[in-house]
Coordinates of C-alpha atoms in Angstrom, one line a residue:
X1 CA -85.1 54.0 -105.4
X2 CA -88.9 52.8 -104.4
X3 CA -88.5 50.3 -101.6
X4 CA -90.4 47.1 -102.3
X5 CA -93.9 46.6 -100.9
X6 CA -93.7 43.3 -98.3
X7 CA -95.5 40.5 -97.9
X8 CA -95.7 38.0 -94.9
X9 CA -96.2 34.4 -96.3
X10 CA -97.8 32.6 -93.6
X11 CA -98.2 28.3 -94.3
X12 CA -97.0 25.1 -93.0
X13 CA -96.5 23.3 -96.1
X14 CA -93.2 24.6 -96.9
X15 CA -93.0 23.9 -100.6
X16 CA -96.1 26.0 -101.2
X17 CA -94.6 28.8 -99.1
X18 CA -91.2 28.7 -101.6
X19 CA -93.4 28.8 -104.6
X20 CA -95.6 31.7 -103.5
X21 CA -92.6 33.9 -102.3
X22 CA -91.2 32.4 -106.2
X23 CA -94.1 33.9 -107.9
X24 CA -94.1 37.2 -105.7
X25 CA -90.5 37.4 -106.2
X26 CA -90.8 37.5 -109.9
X27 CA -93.1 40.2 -109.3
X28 CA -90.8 42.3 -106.9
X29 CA -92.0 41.8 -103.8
X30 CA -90.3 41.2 -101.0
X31 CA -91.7 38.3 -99.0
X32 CA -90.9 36.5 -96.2
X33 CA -91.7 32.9 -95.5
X34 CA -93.3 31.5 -91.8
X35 CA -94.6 28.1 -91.0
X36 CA -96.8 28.7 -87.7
X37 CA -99.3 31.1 -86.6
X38 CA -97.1 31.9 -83.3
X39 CA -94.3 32.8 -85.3
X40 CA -96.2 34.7 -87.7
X41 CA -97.1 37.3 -85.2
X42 CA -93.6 37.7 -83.8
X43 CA -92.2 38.2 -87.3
X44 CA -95.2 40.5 -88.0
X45 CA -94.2 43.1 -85.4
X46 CA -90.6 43.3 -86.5
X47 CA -91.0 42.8 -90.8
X48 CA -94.3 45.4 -91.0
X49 CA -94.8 43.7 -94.2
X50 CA -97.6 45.7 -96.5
X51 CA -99.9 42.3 -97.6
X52 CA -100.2 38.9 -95.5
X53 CA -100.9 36.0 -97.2
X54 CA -102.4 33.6 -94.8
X55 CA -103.0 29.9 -94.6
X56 CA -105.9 28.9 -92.1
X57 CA -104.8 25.4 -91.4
X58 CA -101.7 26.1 -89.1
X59 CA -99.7 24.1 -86.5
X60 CA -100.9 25.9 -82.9
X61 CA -102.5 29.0 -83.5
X62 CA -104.5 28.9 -86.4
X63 CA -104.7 31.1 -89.3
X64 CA -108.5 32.6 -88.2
X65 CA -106.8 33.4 -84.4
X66 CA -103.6 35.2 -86.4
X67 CA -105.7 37.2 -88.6
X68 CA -108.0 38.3 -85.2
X69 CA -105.4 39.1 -83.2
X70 CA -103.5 41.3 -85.9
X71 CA -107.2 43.0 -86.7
X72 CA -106.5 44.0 -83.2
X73 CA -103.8 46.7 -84.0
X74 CA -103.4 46.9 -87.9
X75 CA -105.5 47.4 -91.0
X76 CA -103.0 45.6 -92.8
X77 CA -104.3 43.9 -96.0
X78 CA -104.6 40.0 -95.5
X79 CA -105.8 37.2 -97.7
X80 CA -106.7 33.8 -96.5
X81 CA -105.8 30.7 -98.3
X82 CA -106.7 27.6 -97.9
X83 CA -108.1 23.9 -99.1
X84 CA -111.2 24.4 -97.2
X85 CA -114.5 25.4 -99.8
X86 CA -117.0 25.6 -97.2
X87 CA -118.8 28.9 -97.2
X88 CA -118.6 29.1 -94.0
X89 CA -114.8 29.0 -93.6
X90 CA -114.8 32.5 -96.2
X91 CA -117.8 34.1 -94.3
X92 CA -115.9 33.3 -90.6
X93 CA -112.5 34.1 -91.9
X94 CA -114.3 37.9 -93.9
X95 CA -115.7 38.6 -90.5
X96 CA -112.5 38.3 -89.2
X97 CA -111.0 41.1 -91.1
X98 CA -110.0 38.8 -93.9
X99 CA -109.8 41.2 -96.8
X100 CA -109.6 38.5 -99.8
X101 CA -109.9 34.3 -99.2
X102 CA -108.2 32.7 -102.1
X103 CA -108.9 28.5 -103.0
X104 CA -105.9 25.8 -102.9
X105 CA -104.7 24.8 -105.3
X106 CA -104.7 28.0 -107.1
X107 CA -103.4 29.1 -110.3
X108 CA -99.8 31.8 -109.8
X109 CA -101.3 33.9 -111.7
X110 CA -104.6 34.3 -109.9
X111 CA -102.7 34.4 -106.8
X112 CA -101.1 37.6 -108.3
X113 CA -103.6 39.1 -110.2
X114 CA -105.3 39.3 -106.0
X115 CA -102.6 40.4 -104.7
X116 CA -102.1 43.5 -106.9
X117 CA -105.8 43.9 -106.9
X118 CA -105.8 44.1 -102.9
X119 CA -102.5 45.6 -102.3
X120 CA -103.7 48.4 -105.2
X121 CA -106.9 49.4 -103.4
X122 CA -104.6 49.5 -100.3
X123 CA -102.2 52.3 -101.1
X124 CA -102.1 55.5 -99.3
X125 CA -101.8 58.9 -101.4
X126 CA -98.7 60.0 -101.4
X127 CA -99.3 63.5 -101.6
X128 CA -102.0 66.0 -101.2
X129 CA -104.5 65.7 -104.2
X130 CA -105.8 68.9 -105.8
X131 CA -109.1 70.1 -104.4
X132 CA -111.2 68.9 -107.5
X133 CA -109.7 65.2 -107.0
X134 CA -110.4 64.8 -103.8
X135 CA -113.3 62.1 -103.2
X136 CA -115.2 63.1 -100.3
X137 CA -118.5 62.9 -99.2
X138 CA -120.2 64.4 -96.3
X139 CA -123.2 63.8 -93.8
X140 CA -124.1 64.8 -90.2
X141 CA -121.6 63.6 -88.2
X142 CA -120.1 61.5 -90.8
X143 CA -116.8 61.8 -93.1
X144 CA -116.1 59.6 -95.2
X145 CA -113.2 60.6 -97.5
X146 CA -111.6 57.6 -100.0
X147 CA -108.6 59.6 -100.7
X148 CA -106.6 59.8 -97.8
X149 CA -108.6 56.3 -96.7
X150 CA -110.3 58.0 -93.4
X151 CA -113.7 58.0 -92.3
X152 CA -115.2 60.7 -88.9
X153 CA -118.3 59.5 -87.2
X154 CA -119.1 62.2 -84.7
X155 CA -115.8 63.4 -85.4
X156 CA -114.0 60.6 -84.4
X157 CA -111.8 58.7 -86.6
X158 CA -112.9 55.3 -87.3
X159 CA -110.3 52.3 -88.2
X160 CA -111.3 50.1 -91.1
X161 CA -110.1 48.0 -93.8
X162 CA -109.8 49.4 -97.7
X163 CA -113.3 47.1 -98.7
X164 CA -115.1 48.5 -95.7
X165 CA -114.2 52.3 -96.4
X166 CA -114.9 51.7 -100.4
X167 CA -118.3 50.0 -99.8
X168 CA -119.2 52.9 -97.4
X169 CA -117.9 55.8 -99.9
X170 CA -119.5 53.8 -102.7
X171 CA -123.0 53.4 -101.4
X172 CA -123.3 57.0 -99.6
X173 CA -121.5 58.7 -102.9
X174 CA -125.1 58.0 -104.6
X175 CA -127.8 58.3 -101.4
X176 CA -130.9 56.4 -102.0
X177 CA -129.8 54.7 -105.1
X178 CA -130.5 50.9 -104.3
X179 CA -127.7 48.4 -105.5
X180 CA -127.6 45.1 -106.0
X181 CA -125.5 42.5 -104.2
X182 CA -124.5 41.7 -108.0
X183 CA -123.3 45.4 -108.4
X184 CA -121.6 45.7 -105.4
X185 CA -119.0 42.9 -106.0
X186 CA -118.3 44.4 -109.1
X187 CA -117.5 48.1 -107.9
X188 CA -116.0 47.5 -105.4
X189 CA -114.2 43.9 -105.4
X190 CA -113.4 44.2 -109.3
X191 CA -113.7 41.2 -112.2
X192 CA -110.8 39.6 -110.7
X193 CA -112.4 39.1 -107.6
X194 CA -113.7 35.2 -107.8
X195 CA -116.3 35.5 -104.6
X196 CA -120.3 35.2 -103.8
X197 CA -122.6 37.9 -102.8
X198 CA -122.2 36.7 -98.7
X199 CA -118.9 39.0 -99.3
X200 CA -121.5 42.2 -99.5
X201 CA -123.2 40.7 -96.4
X202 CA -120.4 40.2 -94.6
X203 CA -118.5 43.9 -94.8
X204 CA -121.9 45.6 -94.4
X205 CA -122.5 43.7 -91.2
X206 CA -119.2 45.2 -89.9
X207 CA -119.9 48.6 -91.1
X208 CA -123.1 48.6 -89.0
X209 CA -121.3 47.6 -86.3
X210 CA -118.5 50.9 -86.6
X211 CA -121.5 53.0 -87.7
X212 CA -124.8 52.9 -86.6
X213 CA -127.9 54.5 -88.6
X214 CA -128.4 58.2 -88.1
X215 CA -131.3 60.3 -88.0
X216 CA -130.5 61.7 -91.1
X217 CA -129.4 58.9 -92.7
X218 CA -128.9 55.3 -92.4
X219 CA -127.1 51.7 -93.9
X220 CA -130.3 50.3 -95.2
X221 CA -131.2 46.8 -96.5
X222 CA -133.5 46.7 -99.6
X223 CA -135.0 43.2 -98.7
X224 CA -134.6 40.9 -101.8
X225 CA -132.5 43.3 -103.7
X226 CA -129.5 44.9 -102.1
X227 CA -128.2 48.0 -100.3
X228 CA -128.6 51.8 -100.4
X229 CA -127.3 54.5 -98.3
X230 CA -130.8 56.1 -96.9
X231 CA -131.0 59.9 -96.4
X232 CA -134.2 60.9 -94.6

């Protein structure tokens, strides 16, 4: 029997924790419900849940200073909700390690359709793919390798979340190829994903921070356009 995938609901208002873990429930998750950001980090270490769903507004620690201090020690996935429309609040909370930011009120099935979506990019491979599966790409002292979700940079493994490895992989899969912002958020967010183009900004601003520019190749910034994945 497959074990259910987990999910952390993290929110003070009480009956909108009940009716996510109702809609999650229906879907066959497992969920478990927390009403403060001091609790949520206990609970985290003991339930390991697979997906967090994360309000921002929180009694005591707040949902930005849970989602920091769990990007401390775990990739796990984690979307923030809250009432707050501010692009500022989904830039600070995406720089975070925010993996998805999600509007109250929102609709159930919205709030599921994200959690597949994020939960789906998110899945380890279960077993060893045959060679001719195996996505993979290669540079001087860099691996990055999107089927068992592991990048080397001088041959040292380097933690990051599923959007930061699939932007990477994307972008160095087709080297000097310029992309727009547009395109990015396409390929690698999906249609389901209801966000702006400071999302591109945001995860290739913490890439350059886990891997700077080589002399054979680089992160580069097409100015006006997009991105592209340089090789000199």
């Amino acid at each position: 029997m497959v074990a259910k995938q987990k999910i952390l609901i993290v929110d003070d208002d009480v009956n909108i924790a009940e009716l996510i873990s109702l809609y999650l429930t229906k879907e066959c998750y497992d969920t478990r419900m927390v009403n403060d950001g001091e609790e949520a980090l206990a609970i985290y270490e003991q339930y390991q849940p697979n997906l967090i769903l994360l309000d921002l507004m929180l009694p005591g620690i707040d949902g930005y200073q849970v989602c920091r201090e769990i990007r401390t020690k775990s990739n796990v996935p984690i979307i923030m909700l809250s009432a707050k429309g501010e692009i500022f609040d989904k830039v600070l909370g995406l720089e975070l390690g925010a993996d998805d930011y999600i509007m109250k009120p929102f609709d159930s099935k919205e709030l599921v359709a994200r959690v597949k979506a994020v939960l789906r990019r998110y899945q380890p491979v279960k077993q060893e793919a045959p060679a001719s599966d195996i996505k993979c790409v290669e540079y001087p002292d860099l691996v990055i390798n999107q089927t068992n979700y592991s990048v080397l940079y001088y041959g040292q493994p380097v933690d990051m979340p599923p959007k930061e490895l699939e932007l990477l992989y994307f972008l160095a899969s087709s080297p000097n190829q310029v992309f727009t912002r547009e395109q990015l958020l396409d390929h690698i967010w999906g249609y389901e994903y209801i966000g702006d183009t400071r999302t591109v900004d945001v995860h290739v601003k913490r890439l350059r921070e886990k891997i700077k520019d080589h002399d054979a190749w680089s992160l580069a910034t097409v100015w006006g356009i997009g991105y592209k994945f340089e090789v000199k």
